[in-house]
Structures are given as C-alpha cells and as structure tokens.
C-alpha cells in the first residue's frame, strides 16, 4: 500500500511569486487536508477537501487556495508569497468516515 | 477557542529513564485525541487515537492515556531511537477531520 506522497521535497521562491504544491493521498483515502508547520511549532490547519469540495478552512488568507482531483490527489496554491510563508507544508489523508489522518513527508518551502 | 498545550517543551532522558509527556486540551465536543511522532524534517507519524476518558493504548515502549482534560504519553525505558518530537492533536465533533495541534515536546534520549 502506497502512503501519502508530496512533491516537490524542497522549494525556494522569492517574495511575491506563486507556488503550487502537490499531494497524492493514500490508496482508498478520499479526504485530504493541508497544514503549515513553522519551525519549532505544531502544524496549523489550512483547509480540507472532501469529494473535490473545500470542507473546512483554518485562519489563512484567500491567497492560500486548493484543489482536489477525481483521483483524490490535491494541490495547494499560494499566491503573492510572503517571507512568513516559509514553512514545512504537510498533506494528510483519511479514509471515508475515518478519524485518523496519515501525513506525507512534507514540502519545505523557503521564501527569500 | 479550542486549545491544545503540551509540556514540557523539551525533555532530555537517559536511556532507560522512564518519563511522561503532558497534553492539556480545551475543546468543546472532543471527537478524538491523537498522538503523533515527528522526526526532524519529516511528516508526523501516527501513533494513537483516544476517544474517551479512561481509555489507554500501548505500542512498544509507549502508552497513551486520556482524562477529561489531559492526555499523557508515557515512555517506558526509552531507547535513543525514541528521540523525536511528540505531537498531540485534538479533533472536534462536527468539524470533520480538522486537527488542532499542540506545540510538541522534543524528546532526546541519550545512551
């Protein structure tokens, strides 16, 4: 069984640019969530997708947006990057009706 | 506002020295309390889910317990490979799978 995968592993962008991060959920999982984890802190919930619709959003501005595709893979898009967007971005997936989320390895984004 | 607080922030243990990590939560309508392990630069690895006060779960040297206000992760006779950051998170009823995380406890086990 393949776990959650994310790409790319690392990314360096400059302030004002746009970025797209990708996630493939674990087999059979139809719910995908994205989290931002700053250095030395716990992950913060960005949003969740279920059946291709946004199903809950944390305290993040609209320049953070996402998509979920029919195969349950997902993208996180961030526009107008700011220095504070530098973080580890984590994707997590869950089974239909399941409570437990399984995390991918993350994408380390550095904004210069 | 829902809140999850972990203590201590960091813990240094000698190999074999048992200890406990604390996770205090203030959540209206708790659905589940989760423990994850995270190695540097990697994603969190699922350990346990607890649903009701009095529940306990074990895995190797780790045991998680839950009360109405706190959860504890007990590490018995730790080994250096138990060194990691341990994260606690809560989910709410009627809030999907959204997890609210604490800040984590960094555990270092020295041989």
Coordinates of C-alpha atoms in Angstrom, one line a residue:
Chain A
X1 CA 0.0 0.0 0.0
X2 CA 1.4 3.4 -1.0
X3 CA 1.4 6.1 1.6
X4 CA 0.9 9.8 1.2
X5 CA 3.4 11.4 -1.2
X6 CA 4.2 15.0 -1.7
X7 CA 6.2 16.9 -4.3
X8 CA 8.5 18.7 -4.5
X9 CA 10.6 17.9 -1.4
X10 CA 12.1 21.4 -1.3
X11 CA 11.3 24.6 -3.0
X12 CA 12.9 28.1 -2.9
X13 CA 10.8 31.1 -4.1
X14 CA 11.1 34.8 -3.8
X15 CA 8.6 37.2 -2.3
X16 CA 5.6 37.9 -4.5
X17 CA 5.9 34.7 -6.5
X18 CA 3.3 32.0 -6.7
X19 CA 3.8 28.3 -5.8
X20 CA 1.9 25.0 -6.3
X21 CA 2.5 22.0 -4.0
X22 CA 1.2 18.6 -4.8
X23 CA -0.1 15.6 -2.8
X24 CA -1.1 12.1 -3.7
X25 CA -3.3 10.6 -1.0
X26 CA -3.0 7.1 0.4
X27 CA -4.9 4.4 -1.5
X28 CA -8.7 4.5 -0.7
X29 CA -8.5 7.8 1.2
X30 CA -11.0 10.5 -0.1
X31 CA -10.3 13.3 2.4
X32 CA -7.2 15.5 2.1
X33 CA -6.1 18.2 4.5
X34 CA -3.2 20.6 4.3
X35 CA -1.2 22.0 7.2
X36 CA 1.5 24.6 7.6
X37 CA 4.2 23.9 10.1
X38 CA 6.6 26.7 11.0
X39 CA 10.0 25.8 12.5
X40 CA 9.6 24.7 16.1
X41 CA 5.8 24.8 16.1
X42 CA 3.0 22.4 15.7
X43 CA 1.2 22.1 12.4
X44 CA -1.6 24.7 11.7
X45 CA -4.7 23.6 9.7
X46 CA -5.1 25.4 6.3
X47 CA -8.0 23.6 4.7
X48 CA -9.6 20.2 3.9
X49 CA -11.0 18.8 0.8
X50 CA -13.6 16.1 0.5
X51 CA -15.1 14.9 -2.8
X52 CA -13.4 17.8 -4.6
X53 CA -15.1 20.4 -2.4
X54 CA -13.5 22.5 0.3
X55 CA -14.8 21.2 3.6
X56 CA -13.4 23.5 6.3
X57 CA -10.8 26.2 6.4
X58 CA -8.4 27.5 9.0
X59 CA -7.3 31.0 9.7
X60 CA -5.4 31.5 6.4
X61 CA -6.0 34.3 3.8
X62 CA -7.6 33.7 0.4
X63 CA -4.2 33.7 -1.3
X64 CA -4.0 30.1 0.0
X65 CA -6.2 28.0 -2.2
X66 CA -6.5 24.4 -3.2
X67 CA -7.9 21.8 -5.4
X68 CA -8.8 18.1 -5.1
X69 CA -9.0 15.9 -8.2
X70 CA -11.2 12.9 -9.0
X71 CA -8.4 10.6 -8.1
X72 CA -8.3 12.4 -4.7
X73 CA -4.9 13.9 -5.3
X74 CA -4.6 17.5 -4.3
X75 CA -2.8 20.8 -4.9
X76 CA -2.1 23.7 -2.6
X77 CA -1.6 27.1 -4.3
X78 CA -0.1 30.1 -2.6
X79 CA -0.1 33.5 -4.3
X80 CA 1.9 36.6 -3.5
X81 CA 4.3 34.7 -1.3
X82 CA 5.5 36.5 1.8
X83 CA 8.6 35.7 3.9
X84 CA 6.4 34.3 6.7
X85 CA 5.1 31.6 4.3
X86 CA 8.4 29.8 4.8
X87 CA 7.5 26.6 6.4
X88 CA 7.0 22.8 6.1
X89 CA 3.7 22.2 4.2
X90 CA 2.1 18.9 5.1
X91 CA -0.6 17.0 3.4
X92 CA -2.7 14.4 5.2
X93 CA -5.3 11.9 4.0
X94 CA -8.0 9.9 5.7
X95 CA -10.3 7.0 4.9
X96 CA -14.0 7.7 4.2
X97 CA -15.6 8.3 7.6
X98 CA -12.2 7.7 9.3
X99 CA -10.8 9.9 12.1
X100 CA -7.1 9.3 11.7
X101 CA -5.1 11.3 9.3
X102 CA -1.9 10.0 7.8
X103 CA 0.7 12.5 6.8
X104 CA 3.1 12.8 3.9
X105 CA 6.7 13.7 4.2
X106 CA 6.0 17.4 3.6
X107 CA 7.4 20.1 1.2
X108 CA 9.9 22.5 2.7
X109 CA 9.2 26.0 1.2
X110 CA 11.7 28.8 1.6
X111 CA 10.7 32.3 0.6
X112 CA 13.6 34.8 0.1
Chain B
X1 CA -11.3 28.9 21.5
X2 CA -10.1 25.4 21.3
X3 CA -6.6 25.0 22.6
X4 CA -4.0 22.2 22.9
X5 CA -1.0 22.8 25.1
X6 CA 1.9 20.4 25.5
X7 CA 4.5 20.3 28.3
X8 CA 7.4 20.2 28.7
X9 CA 8.7 21.8 25.5
X10 CA 11.8 19.7 25.7
X11 CA 12.9 16.6 27.6
X12 CA 16.3 15.1 28.0
X13 CA 16.4 11.5 29.2
X14 CA 19.0 8.9 29.8
X15 CA 18.4 5.6 28.1
X16 CA 16.1 3.5 30.4
X17 CA 14.8 6.6 32.3
X18 CA 11.0 6.5 32.0
X19 CA 9.0 9.7 31.8
X20 CA 5.7 11.2 30.8
X21 CA 4.6 13.9 28.4
X22 CA 1.5 16.0 29.1
X23 CA -1.1 17.3 26.7
X24 CA -3.8 19.6 28.1
X25 CA -6.8 20.3 25.9
X26 CA -9.7 22.7 26.0
X27 CA -12.1 21.5 23.3
X28 CA -15.8 21.7 23.3
X29 CA -17.2 18.5 21.9
X30 CA -14.0 16.4 21.7
X31 CA -14.1 13.8 18.9
X32 CA -10.7 12.3 19.3
X33 CA -7.2 12.9 20.8
X34 CA -4.3 12.0 18.7
X35 CA -0.6 11.4 19.3
X36 CA 2.0 11.6 16.5
X37 CA 5.7 11.2 16.4
X38 CA 7.8 13.5 14.1
X39 CA 11.4 13.1 13.2
X40 CA 13.3 16.2 12.0
X41 CA 12.3 17.4 8.6
X42 CA 9.7 14.6 8.1
X43 CA 5.9 14.4 8.4
X44 CA 4.2 13.3 11.6
X45 CA 3.8 9.5 12.0
X46 CA 0.6 8.3 13.6
X47 CA 0.8 6.7 17.0
X48 CA -2.5 6.6 18.8
X49 CA -6.1 7.8 18.8
X50 CA -8.1 8.0 22.1
X51 CA -11.8 8.7 22.2
X52 CA -13.0 8.6 25.8
X53 CA -11.7 9.3 29.3
X54 CA -10.1 6.3 30.9
X55 CA -9.0 4.9 27.5
X56 CA -5.4 3.6 27.2
X57 CA -3.4 2.4 24.2
X58 CA 0.1 0.9 24.1
X59 CA 2.7 0.4 21.4
X60 CA 6.1 -1.0 22.3
X61 CA 7.5 1.4 25.0
X62 CA 4.8 4.0 24.5
X63 CA 1.4 4.2 26.4
X64 CA -1.1 6.9 25.9
X65 CA -3.9 7.7 28.4
X66 CA -6.8 10.1 28.4
X67 CA -8.7 12.1 31.0
X68 CA -11.4 14.7 30.5
X69 CA -8.8 17.5 30.4
X70 CA -5.5 15.9 29.7
X71 CA -3.7 13.1 27.9
X72 CA -0.4 11.6 28.8
X73 CA 2.2 9.8 26.7
X74 CA 4.3 7.5 28.9
X75 CA 7.6 6.4 27.6
X76 CA 8.9 3.4 29.5
X77 CA 12.6 2.5 29.4
X78 CA 13.3 4.7 26.4
X79 CA 16.0 4.0 23.8
X80 CA 17.9 6.5 21.7
X81 CA 15.7 5.7 18.8
X82 CA 12.7 7.1 20.7
X83 CA 14.3 10.6 20.3
X84 CA 11.8 12.7 18.3
X85 CA 9.2 15.4 18.7
X86 CA 5.9 14.1 20.0
X87 CA 2.8 16.0 18.9
X88 CA -0.7 15.9 20.4
X89 CA -3.7 17.0 18.5
X90 CA -7.5 17.1 19.0
X91 CA -10.5 16.9 16.7
X92 CA -14.0 18.1 17.3
X93 CA -17.4 16.7 16.6
X94 CA -19.0 18.4 13.6
X95 CA -15.6 19.7 12.4
X96 CA -14.6 17.0 10.0
X97 CA -11.0 15.8 10.5
X98 CA -9.6 19.1 11.3
X99 CA -6.8 18.7 13.8
X100 CA -5.7 21.3 16.3
X101 CA -2.1 20.6 17.3
X102 CA -0.1 21.5 20.4
X103 CA 3.4 22.8 20.1
X104 CA 5.0 19.4 20.6
X105 CA 7.6 18.0 23.1
X106 CA 11.1 17.4 21.8
X107 CA 12.5 14.3 23.4
X108 CA 16.2 13.4 23.4
X109 CA 17.2 10.1 24.8
X110 CA 21.0 9.8 25.4
X111 CA 22.7 6.4 25.6

